GROMACS .gro file of C-alpha atoms in nm:
model
  285
    1MET     CA    1  -4.683  -7.113 -20.091
    2LEU     CA    2  -4.352  -6.988 -19.976
    3PHE     CA    3  -4.174  -7.303 -20.049
    4ASN     CA    4  -4.343  -7.332 -20.383
    5ALA     CA    5  -4.232  -6.989 -20.476
    6VAL     CA    6  -3.866  -7.084 -20.385
    7HIS     CA    7  -3.901  -7.425 -20.555
    8ASN     CA    8  -4.033  -7.265 -20.882
    9SER     CA    9  -3.764  -7.003 -20.885
   10LEU     CA   10  -3.476  -7.247 -20.906
   11PRO     CA   11  -3.339  -7.349 -21.246
   12PRO     CA   12  -3.441  -7.701 -21.376
   13ASN     CA   13  -3.088  -7.843 -21.346
   14ILE     CA   14  -3.050  -7.780 -20.973
   15ASP     CA   15  -3.148  -8.070 -20.735
   16ILE     CA   16  -3.161  -7.892 -20.401
   17ASP     CA   17  -3.532  -7.883 -20.431
   18HIS     CA   18  -3.554  -8.255 -20.486
   19ALA     CA   19  -3.327  -8.311 -20.186
   20ILE     CA   20  -3.548  -8.093 -19.974
   21LEU     CA   21  -3.865  -8.279 -20.108
   22ARG     CA   22  -3.707  -8.606 -20.006
   23GLY     CA   23  -3.660  -8.475 -19.659
   24GLU     CA   24  -3.285  -8.537 -19.641
   25ASP     CA   25  -3.127  -8.438 -19.319
   26HIS     CA   26  -3.439  -8.266 -19.196
   27PRO     CA   27  -3.484  -8.467 -18.868
   28PRO     CA   28  -3.132  -8.405 -18.730
   29THR     CA   29  -3.134  -8.052 -18.852
   30CYS     CA   30  -3.462  -7.924 -18.736
   31ALA     CA   31  -3.526  -8.123 -18.433
   32LYS     CA   32  -3.262  -7.906 -18.269
   33CYS     CA   33  -3.444  -7.591 -18.357
   34VAL     CA   34  -3.779  -7.737 -18.238
   35ALA     CA   35  -3.612  -7.802 -17.901
   36ARG     CA   36  -3.514  -7.431 -17.891
   37GLY     CA   37  -3.851  -7.312 -17.983
   38ARG     CA   38  -3.763  -7.183 -18.322
   39ILE     CA   39  -4.032  -7.367 -18.498
   40SER     CA   40  -4.344  -7.529 -18.344
   41ALA     CA   41  -4.450  -7.790 -18.588
   42LEU     CA   42  -4.278  -8.070 -18.792
   43GLY     CA   43  -4.504  -8.048 -19.088
   44SER     CA   44  -4.322  -8.131 -19.416
   45LEU     CA   45  -4.375  -7.781 -19.551
   46ASP     CA   46  -4.258  -7.611 -19.231
   47LEU     CA   47  -3.940  -7.835 -19.250
   48ARG     CA   48  -3.866  -7.753 -19.606
   49TYR     CA   49  -3.908  -7.382 -19.548
   50HIS     CA   50  -3.725  -7.384 -19.209
   51SER     CA   51  -3.427  -7.570 -19.360
   52LEU     CA   52  -3.372  -7.278 -19.606
   53ARG     CA   53  -3.428  -7.026 -19.333
   54CYS     CA   54  -3.176  -7.197 -19.112
   55TYR     CA   55  -2.905  -7.153 -19.362
   56ALA     CA   56  -2.990  -6.793 -19.421
   57ALA     CA   57  -2.990  -6.688 -19.061
   58PRO     CA   58  -2.696  -6.475 -18.948
   59PRO     CA   59  -2.455  -6.648 -18.714
   60ASP     CA   60  -2.535  -6.436 -18.413
   61VAL     CA   61  -2.909  -6.501 -18.456
   62GLY     CA   62  -2.851  -6.880 -18.447
   63ARG     CA   63  -2.918  -7.156 -18.705
   64CYS     CA   64  -2.887  -7.532 -18.727
   65GLU     CA   65  -2.529  -7.648 -18.677
   66PHE     CA   66  -2.559  -7.899 -18.936
   67VAL     CA   67  -2.623  -7.794 -19.300
   68PRO     CA   68  -2.505  -8.056 -19.551
   69PRO     CA   69  -2.207  -7.911 -19.739
   70ARG     CA   70  -2.350  -8.015 -20.076
   71ARG     CA   71  -2.664  -7.817 -20.001
   72ARG     CA   72  -2.462  -7.512 -19.885
   73VAL     CA   73  -2.270  -7.520 -20.213
   74LEU     CA   74  -2.593  -7.550 -20.417
   75ILE     CA   75  -2.758  -7.252 -20.240
   76ALA     CA   76  -2.452  -7.040 -20.276
   77ASN     CA   77  -2.390  -7.134 -20.648
   78GLN     CA   78  -2.759  -7.044 -20.738
   79GLY     CA   79  -2.763  -6.711 -20.552
   80LEU     CA   80  -3.072  -6.813 -20.364
   81ASP     CA   81  -3.149  -6.516 -20.132
   82VAL     CA   82  -3.351  -6.698 -19.875
   83SER     CA   83  -3.291  -6.421 -19.625
   84ARG     CA   84  -3.554  -6.216 -19.808
   85LEU     CA   85  -3.833  -6.457 -19.718
   86PRO     CA   86  -4.064  -6.341 -19.441
   87PRO     CA   87  -3.934  -6.479 -19.103
   88THR     CA   88  -4.168  -6.679 -18.874
   89GLY     CA   89  -4.154  -6.761 -18.507
   90THR     CA   90  -4.069  -6.470 -18.270
   91VAL     CA   91  -4.012  -6.158 -18.456
   92THR     CA   92  -4.061  -5.772 -18.409
   93LEU     CA   93  -4.321  -5.624 -18.639
   94LEU     CA   94  -4.304  -5.268 -18.769
   95LEU     CA   95  -4.647  -5.157 -18.881
   96ALA     CA   96  -4.693  -4.800 -19.019
   97ASP     CA   97  -4.942  -4.592 -19.204
   98VAL     CA   98  -4.986  -4.241 -19.342
   99GLU     CA   99  -5.172  -4.006 -19.112
  100GLU     CA  100  -5.486  -3.865 -19.268
  101SER     CA  101  -5.415  -4.042 -19.597
  102THR     CA  102  -5.771  -4.022 -19.730
  103HIS     CA  103  -5.777  -3.650 -19.670
  104LEU     CA  104  -5.436  -3.594 -19.826
  105TRP     CA  105  -5.535  -3.800 -20.145
  106GLN     CA  106  -5.858  -3.592 -20.180
  107MET     CA  107  -5.685  -3.257 -20.129
  108CYS     CA  108  -5.371  -3.313 -20.342
  109PRO     CA  109  -5.393  -3.625 -20.544
  110GLU     CA  110  -5.086  -3.547 -20.774
  111ASP     CA  111  -4.859  -3.454 -20.479
  112MET     CA  112  -4.969  -3.765 -20.296
  113ALA     CA  113  -4.887  -3.980 -20.593
  114THR     CA  114  -4.543  -3.844 -20.597
  115ALA     CA  115  -4.496  -3.873 -20.215
  116ILE     CA  116  -4.624  -4.238 -20.213
  117ALA     CA  117  -4.373  -4.323 -20.486
  118HIS     CA  118  -4.098  -4.161 -20.273
  119LEU     CA  119  -4.233  -4.334 -19.962
  120ASP     CA  120  -4.222  -4.680 -20.122
  121HIS     CA  121  -3.856  -4.640 -20.224
  122THR     CA  122  -3.765  -4.493 -19.878
  123VAL     CA  123  -3.929  -4.780 -19.695
  124SER     CA  124  -3.793  -5.057 -19.898
  125GLU     CA  125  -3.446  -4.912 -19.867
  126ALA     CA  126  -3.465  -4.857 -19.492
  127ILE     CA  127  -3.612  -5.199 -19.426
  128THR     CA  128  -3.341  -5.361 -19.628
  129ASN     CA  129  -3.070  -5.162 -19.469
  130HIS     CA  130  -3.175  -5.284 -19.122
  131GLY     CA  131  -3.219  -5.655 -19.212
  132GLY     CA  132  -3.596  -5.649 -19.220
  133VAL     CA  133  -3.838  -5.817 -19.472
  134GLN     CA  134  -4.167  -5.694 -19.622
  135PRO     CA  135  -4.410  -5.987 -19.668
  136VAL     CA  136  -4.611  -5.776 -19.914
  137LYS     CA  137  -4.551  -5.427 -20.069
  138ARG     CA  138  -4.867  -5.302 -19.941
  139TYR     CA  139  -5.062  -5.410 -19.628
  140GLU     CA  140  -5.387  -5.200 -19.620
  141GLY     CA  141  -5.420  -4.886 -19.812
  142ASP     CA  142  -5.116  -4.670 -19.757
  143SER     CA  143  -4.988  -4.877 -19.464
  144PHE     CA  144  -4.699  -5.128 -19.463
  145VAL     CA  145  -4.551  -5.401 -19.246
  146ALA     CA  146  -4.198  -5.527 -19.202
  147ALA     CA  147  -4.061  -5.806 -18.989
  148PHE     CA  148  -3.721  -5.819 -18.811
  149THR     CA  149  -3.546  -6.087 -18.613
  150ARG     CA  150  -3.395  -5.828 -18.395
  151ALA     CA  151  -3.600  -5.570 -18.208
  152SER     CA  152  -3.316  -5.315 -18.219
  153ASP     CA  153  -3.315  -5.330 -18.592
  154ALA     CA  154  -3.679  -5.255 -18.603
  155ALA     CA  155  -3.633  -4.963 -18.381
  156ALA     CA  156  -3.336  -4.819 -18.581
  157CYS     CA  157  -3.556  -4.866 -18.900
  158ALA     CA  158  -3.841  -4.677 -18.747
  159LEU     CA  159  -3.610  -4.390 -18.652
  160ASP     CA  160  -3.457  -4.370 -19.005
  161LEU     CA  161  -3.807  -4.350 -19.151
  162GLN     CA  162  -3.910  -4.064 -18.918
  163ARG     CA  163  -3.590  -3.882 -18.972
  164THR     CA  164  -3.643  -3.889 -19.349
  165SER     CA  165  -3.829  -3.595 -19.510
  166LEU     CA  166  -4.150  -3.744 -19.654
  167ALA     CA  167  -4.371  -3.430 -19.676
  168PRO     CA  168  -4.660  -3.403 -19.699
  169ILE     CA  169  -4.660  -3.753 -19.554
  170ARG     CA  170  -4.632  -3.818 -19.177
  171LEU     CA  171  -4.598  -4.173 -19.063
  172ARG     CA  172  -4.761  -4.343 -18.750
  173ILE     CA  173  -4.552  -4.637 -18.648
  174GLY     CA  174  -4.603  -4.910 -18.398
  175LEU     CA  175  -4.362  -5.189 -18.297
  176HIS     CA  176  -4.433  -5.507 -18.121
  177THR     CA  177  -4.263  -5.842 -18.060
  178GLY     CA  178  -4.428  -6.182 -18.059
  179GLU     CA  179  -4.503  -6.512 -18.245
  180VAL     CA  180  -4.624  -6.472 -18.592
  181GLN     CA  181  -4.766  -6.704 -18.853
  182LEU     CA  182  -4.790  -6.660 -19.232
  183ARG     CA  183  -5.101  -6.734 -19.434
  184ASP     CA  184  -5.067  -6.665 -19.813
  185GLU     CA  185  -4.763  -6.442 -19.755
  186LEU     CA  186  -4.954  -6.235 -19.490
  187TYR     CA  187  -4.890  -6.228 -19.117
  188VAL     CA  188  -5.202  -6.331 -18.909
  189GLY     CA  189  -5.277  -6.365 -18.549
  190PRO     CA  190  -5.261  -6.181 -18.220
  191THR     CA  191  -4.918  -6.023 -18.270
  192ILE     CA  192  -5.005  -5.849 -18.605
  193ASN     CA  193  -5.335  -5.738 -18.448
  194ARG     CA  194  -5.169  -5.597 -18.132
  195THR     CA  195  -4.914  -5.419 -18.349
  196ALA     CA  196  -5.190  -5.260 -18.559
  197ARG     CA  197  -5.366  -5.128 -18.247
  198LEU     CA  198  -5.046  -4.985 -18.110
  199ARG     CA  199  -4.988  -4.800 -18.442
  200ASP     CA  200  -5.347  -4.662 -18.419
  201LEU     CA  201  -5.259  -4.495 -18.086
  202ALA     CA  202  -4.984  -4.289 -18.247
  203HIS     CA  203  -4.980  -3.941 -18.416
  204GLY     CA  204  -4.804  -3.875 -18.743
  205GLY     CA  205  -4.420  -3.848 -18.676
  206GLN     CA  206  -4.447  -4.072 -18.365
  207VAL     CA  207  -4.310  -4.422 -18.295
  208VAL     CA  208  -4.475  -4.618 -18.013
  209LEU     CA  209  -4.357  -4.959 -17.874
  210SER     CA  210  -4.503  -5.233 -17.678
  211ALA     CA  211  -4.348  -5.323 -17.329
  212ALA     CA  212  -4.222  -5.650 -17.484
  213THR     CA  213  -4.031  -5.460 -17.754
  214GLY     CA  214  -3.921  -5.185 -17.515
  215ASP     CA  215  -3.753  -5.448 -17.289
  216LEU     CA  216  -3.564  -5.602 -17.577
  217VAL     CA  217  -3.431  -5.259 -17.719
  218THR     CA  218  -3.327  -5.122 -17.382
  219GLY     CA  219  -2.945  -5.077 -17.404
  220ARG     CA  220  -2.945  -5.162 -17.777
  221LEU     CA  221  -3.101  -4.831 -17.919
  222PRO     CA  222  -2.925  -4.623 -18.185
  223ALA     CA  223  -2.689  -4.350 -18.055
  224ASP     CA  224  -2.879  -4.064 -17.889
  225ALA     CA  225  -3.209  -4.240 -17.885
  226TRP     CA  226  -3.422  -4.310 -17.571
  227LEU     CA  227  -3.760  -4.433 -17.462
  228VAL     CA  228  -4.028  -4.242 -17.282
  229ASP     CA  229  -4.291  -4.429 -17.071
  230LEU     CA  230  -4.644  -4.330 -17.185
  231GLY     CA  231  -4.821  -4.558 -16.934
  232ARG     CA  232  -5.080  -4.829 -16.974
  233HIS     CA  233  -5.351  -4.788 -17.230
  234PRO     CA  234  -5.639  -5.004 -17.357
  235LEU     CA  235  -5.625  -5.123 -17.723
  236ARG     CA  236  -5.930  -5.115 -17.945
  237GLY     CA  237  -6.105  -5.448 -17.958
  238LEU     CA  238  -5.834  -5.624 -17.751
  239PRO     CA  239  -5.908  -5.744 -17.393
  240ARG     CA  240  -5.565  -5.673 -17.245
  241PRO     CA  241  -5.427  -5.316 -17.216
  242GLU     CA  242  -5.070  -5.250 -17.328
  243TRP     CA  243  -4.782  -5.061 -17.147
  244VAL     CA  244  -4.681  -4.809 -17.419
  245MET     CA  245  -4.340  -4.650 -17.471
  246GLN     CA  246  -4.237  -4.376 -17.725
  247LEU     CA  247  -3.909  -4.405 -17.916
  248CYS     CA  248  -3.735  -4.061 -17.921
  249HIS     CA  249  -3.438  -3.892 -18.095
  250PRO     CA  250  -3.319  -3.534 -18.099
  251ASP     CA  251  -3.375  -3.537 -18.480
  252ILE     CA  252  -3.750  -3.609 -18.455
  253ARG     CA  253  -4.041  -3.451 -18.270
  254GLU     CA  254  -4.075  -3.552 -17.916
  255LYS     CA  255  -4.406  -3.381 -17.784
  256PHE     CA  256  -4.736  -3.514 -17.907
  257PRO     CA  257  -5.105  -3.481 -17.795
  258PRO     CA  258  -5.231  -3.760 -17.581
  259LEU     CA  259  -5.240  -4.112 -17.745
  260ARG     CA  260  -5.551  -4.173 -17.970
  261THR     CA  261  -5.717  -4.410 -17.711
  262ALA     CA  262  -6.094  -4.472 -17.724
  263LYS     CA  263  -6.279  -4.303 -17.438
  264SER     CA  264  -6.347  -4.538 -17.156
  265SER     CA  265  -6.408  -4.517 -16.790
  266PRO     CA  266  -6.119  -4.585 -16.543
  267THR     CA  267  -6.268  -4.924 -16.460
  268SER     CA  268  -6.318  -5.043 -16.821
  269ILE     CA  269  -5.996  -5.232 -16.821
  270LEU     CA  270  -6.035  -5.383 -16.475
  271PRO     CA  271  -6.194  -5.711 -16.389
  272ALA     CA  272  -6.545  -5.713 -16.276
  273GLN     CA  273  -6.588  -5.683 -15.889
  274PHE     CA  274  -6.806  -5.944 -15.739
  275THR     CA  275  -6.950  -5.930 -15.390
  276THR     CA  276  -7.174  -6.159 -15.167
  277PHE     CA  277  -7.473  -5.966 -15.299
  278VAL     CA  278  -7.451  -6.128 -15.635
  279GLY     CA  279  -7.778  -6.322 -15.702
  280ARG     CA  280  -7.949  -6.165 -15.402
  281ARG     CA  281  -8.117  -5.868 -15.569
  282ALA     CA  282  -8.455  -5.961 -15.424
  283GLN     CA  283  -8.331  -5.961 -15.074
  284ILE     CA  284  -8.158  -5.630 -15.085
  285SER     CA  285  -8.425  -5.445 -15.292
   0.00000   0.00000   0.00000
């Protein structure tokens, strides 16, 4: 679908699409990326899409060394902005929603309509400014998702969003890094699910990160920003708990109530403890 969108957007007199369809230069180009773990399959659609993504990637992120000069010229001449296509592979996801959105819509629908329009503009601008991409304008309800090739860019974007006046809206933001897959221009799989559960832990105005993202942004945070360790917490519907961190800055609120975790016993996230009495109930009764 993604490749078809790019293919259909090109003028009829351009033949870059036909070169891609013929598979020219794909094996030597993308085999290198496969070896580095940038793509996991050699399906024809994956190769066509990845060839465009390789050219668009910033030099410090890394791309295929070999991009045919003719193809480079064709892409440049036609102004094909392939950098705005959703990235795949290992990315950092930013998932946010509006705290108490349903209540706000019921209490002040006109104010919310204005606030959501302002939010849409603010979100789009912040994501673009930090090199992120939105697969879709809306994710679920008043929530949105963005993908970044650098975790530090995702953190900077989250801070910018929380530092912007969005009243009466308050955003809950979760960040997590992992492998993602696209299906009908939506991210699917464990990474997006874990990011959503992280976001659900947060309060309005709060940014929470997974340990994976926290490790990546350490030493690369925006000026005056820091991380606070919030400990290990279970995530609703997921078997593995997550070590959660909070992204802080002098310009945003730092103190919040405890994370919104489901009530559970201290042993609920521990493996079952088996003893030699398993299967011997009759003997010990």
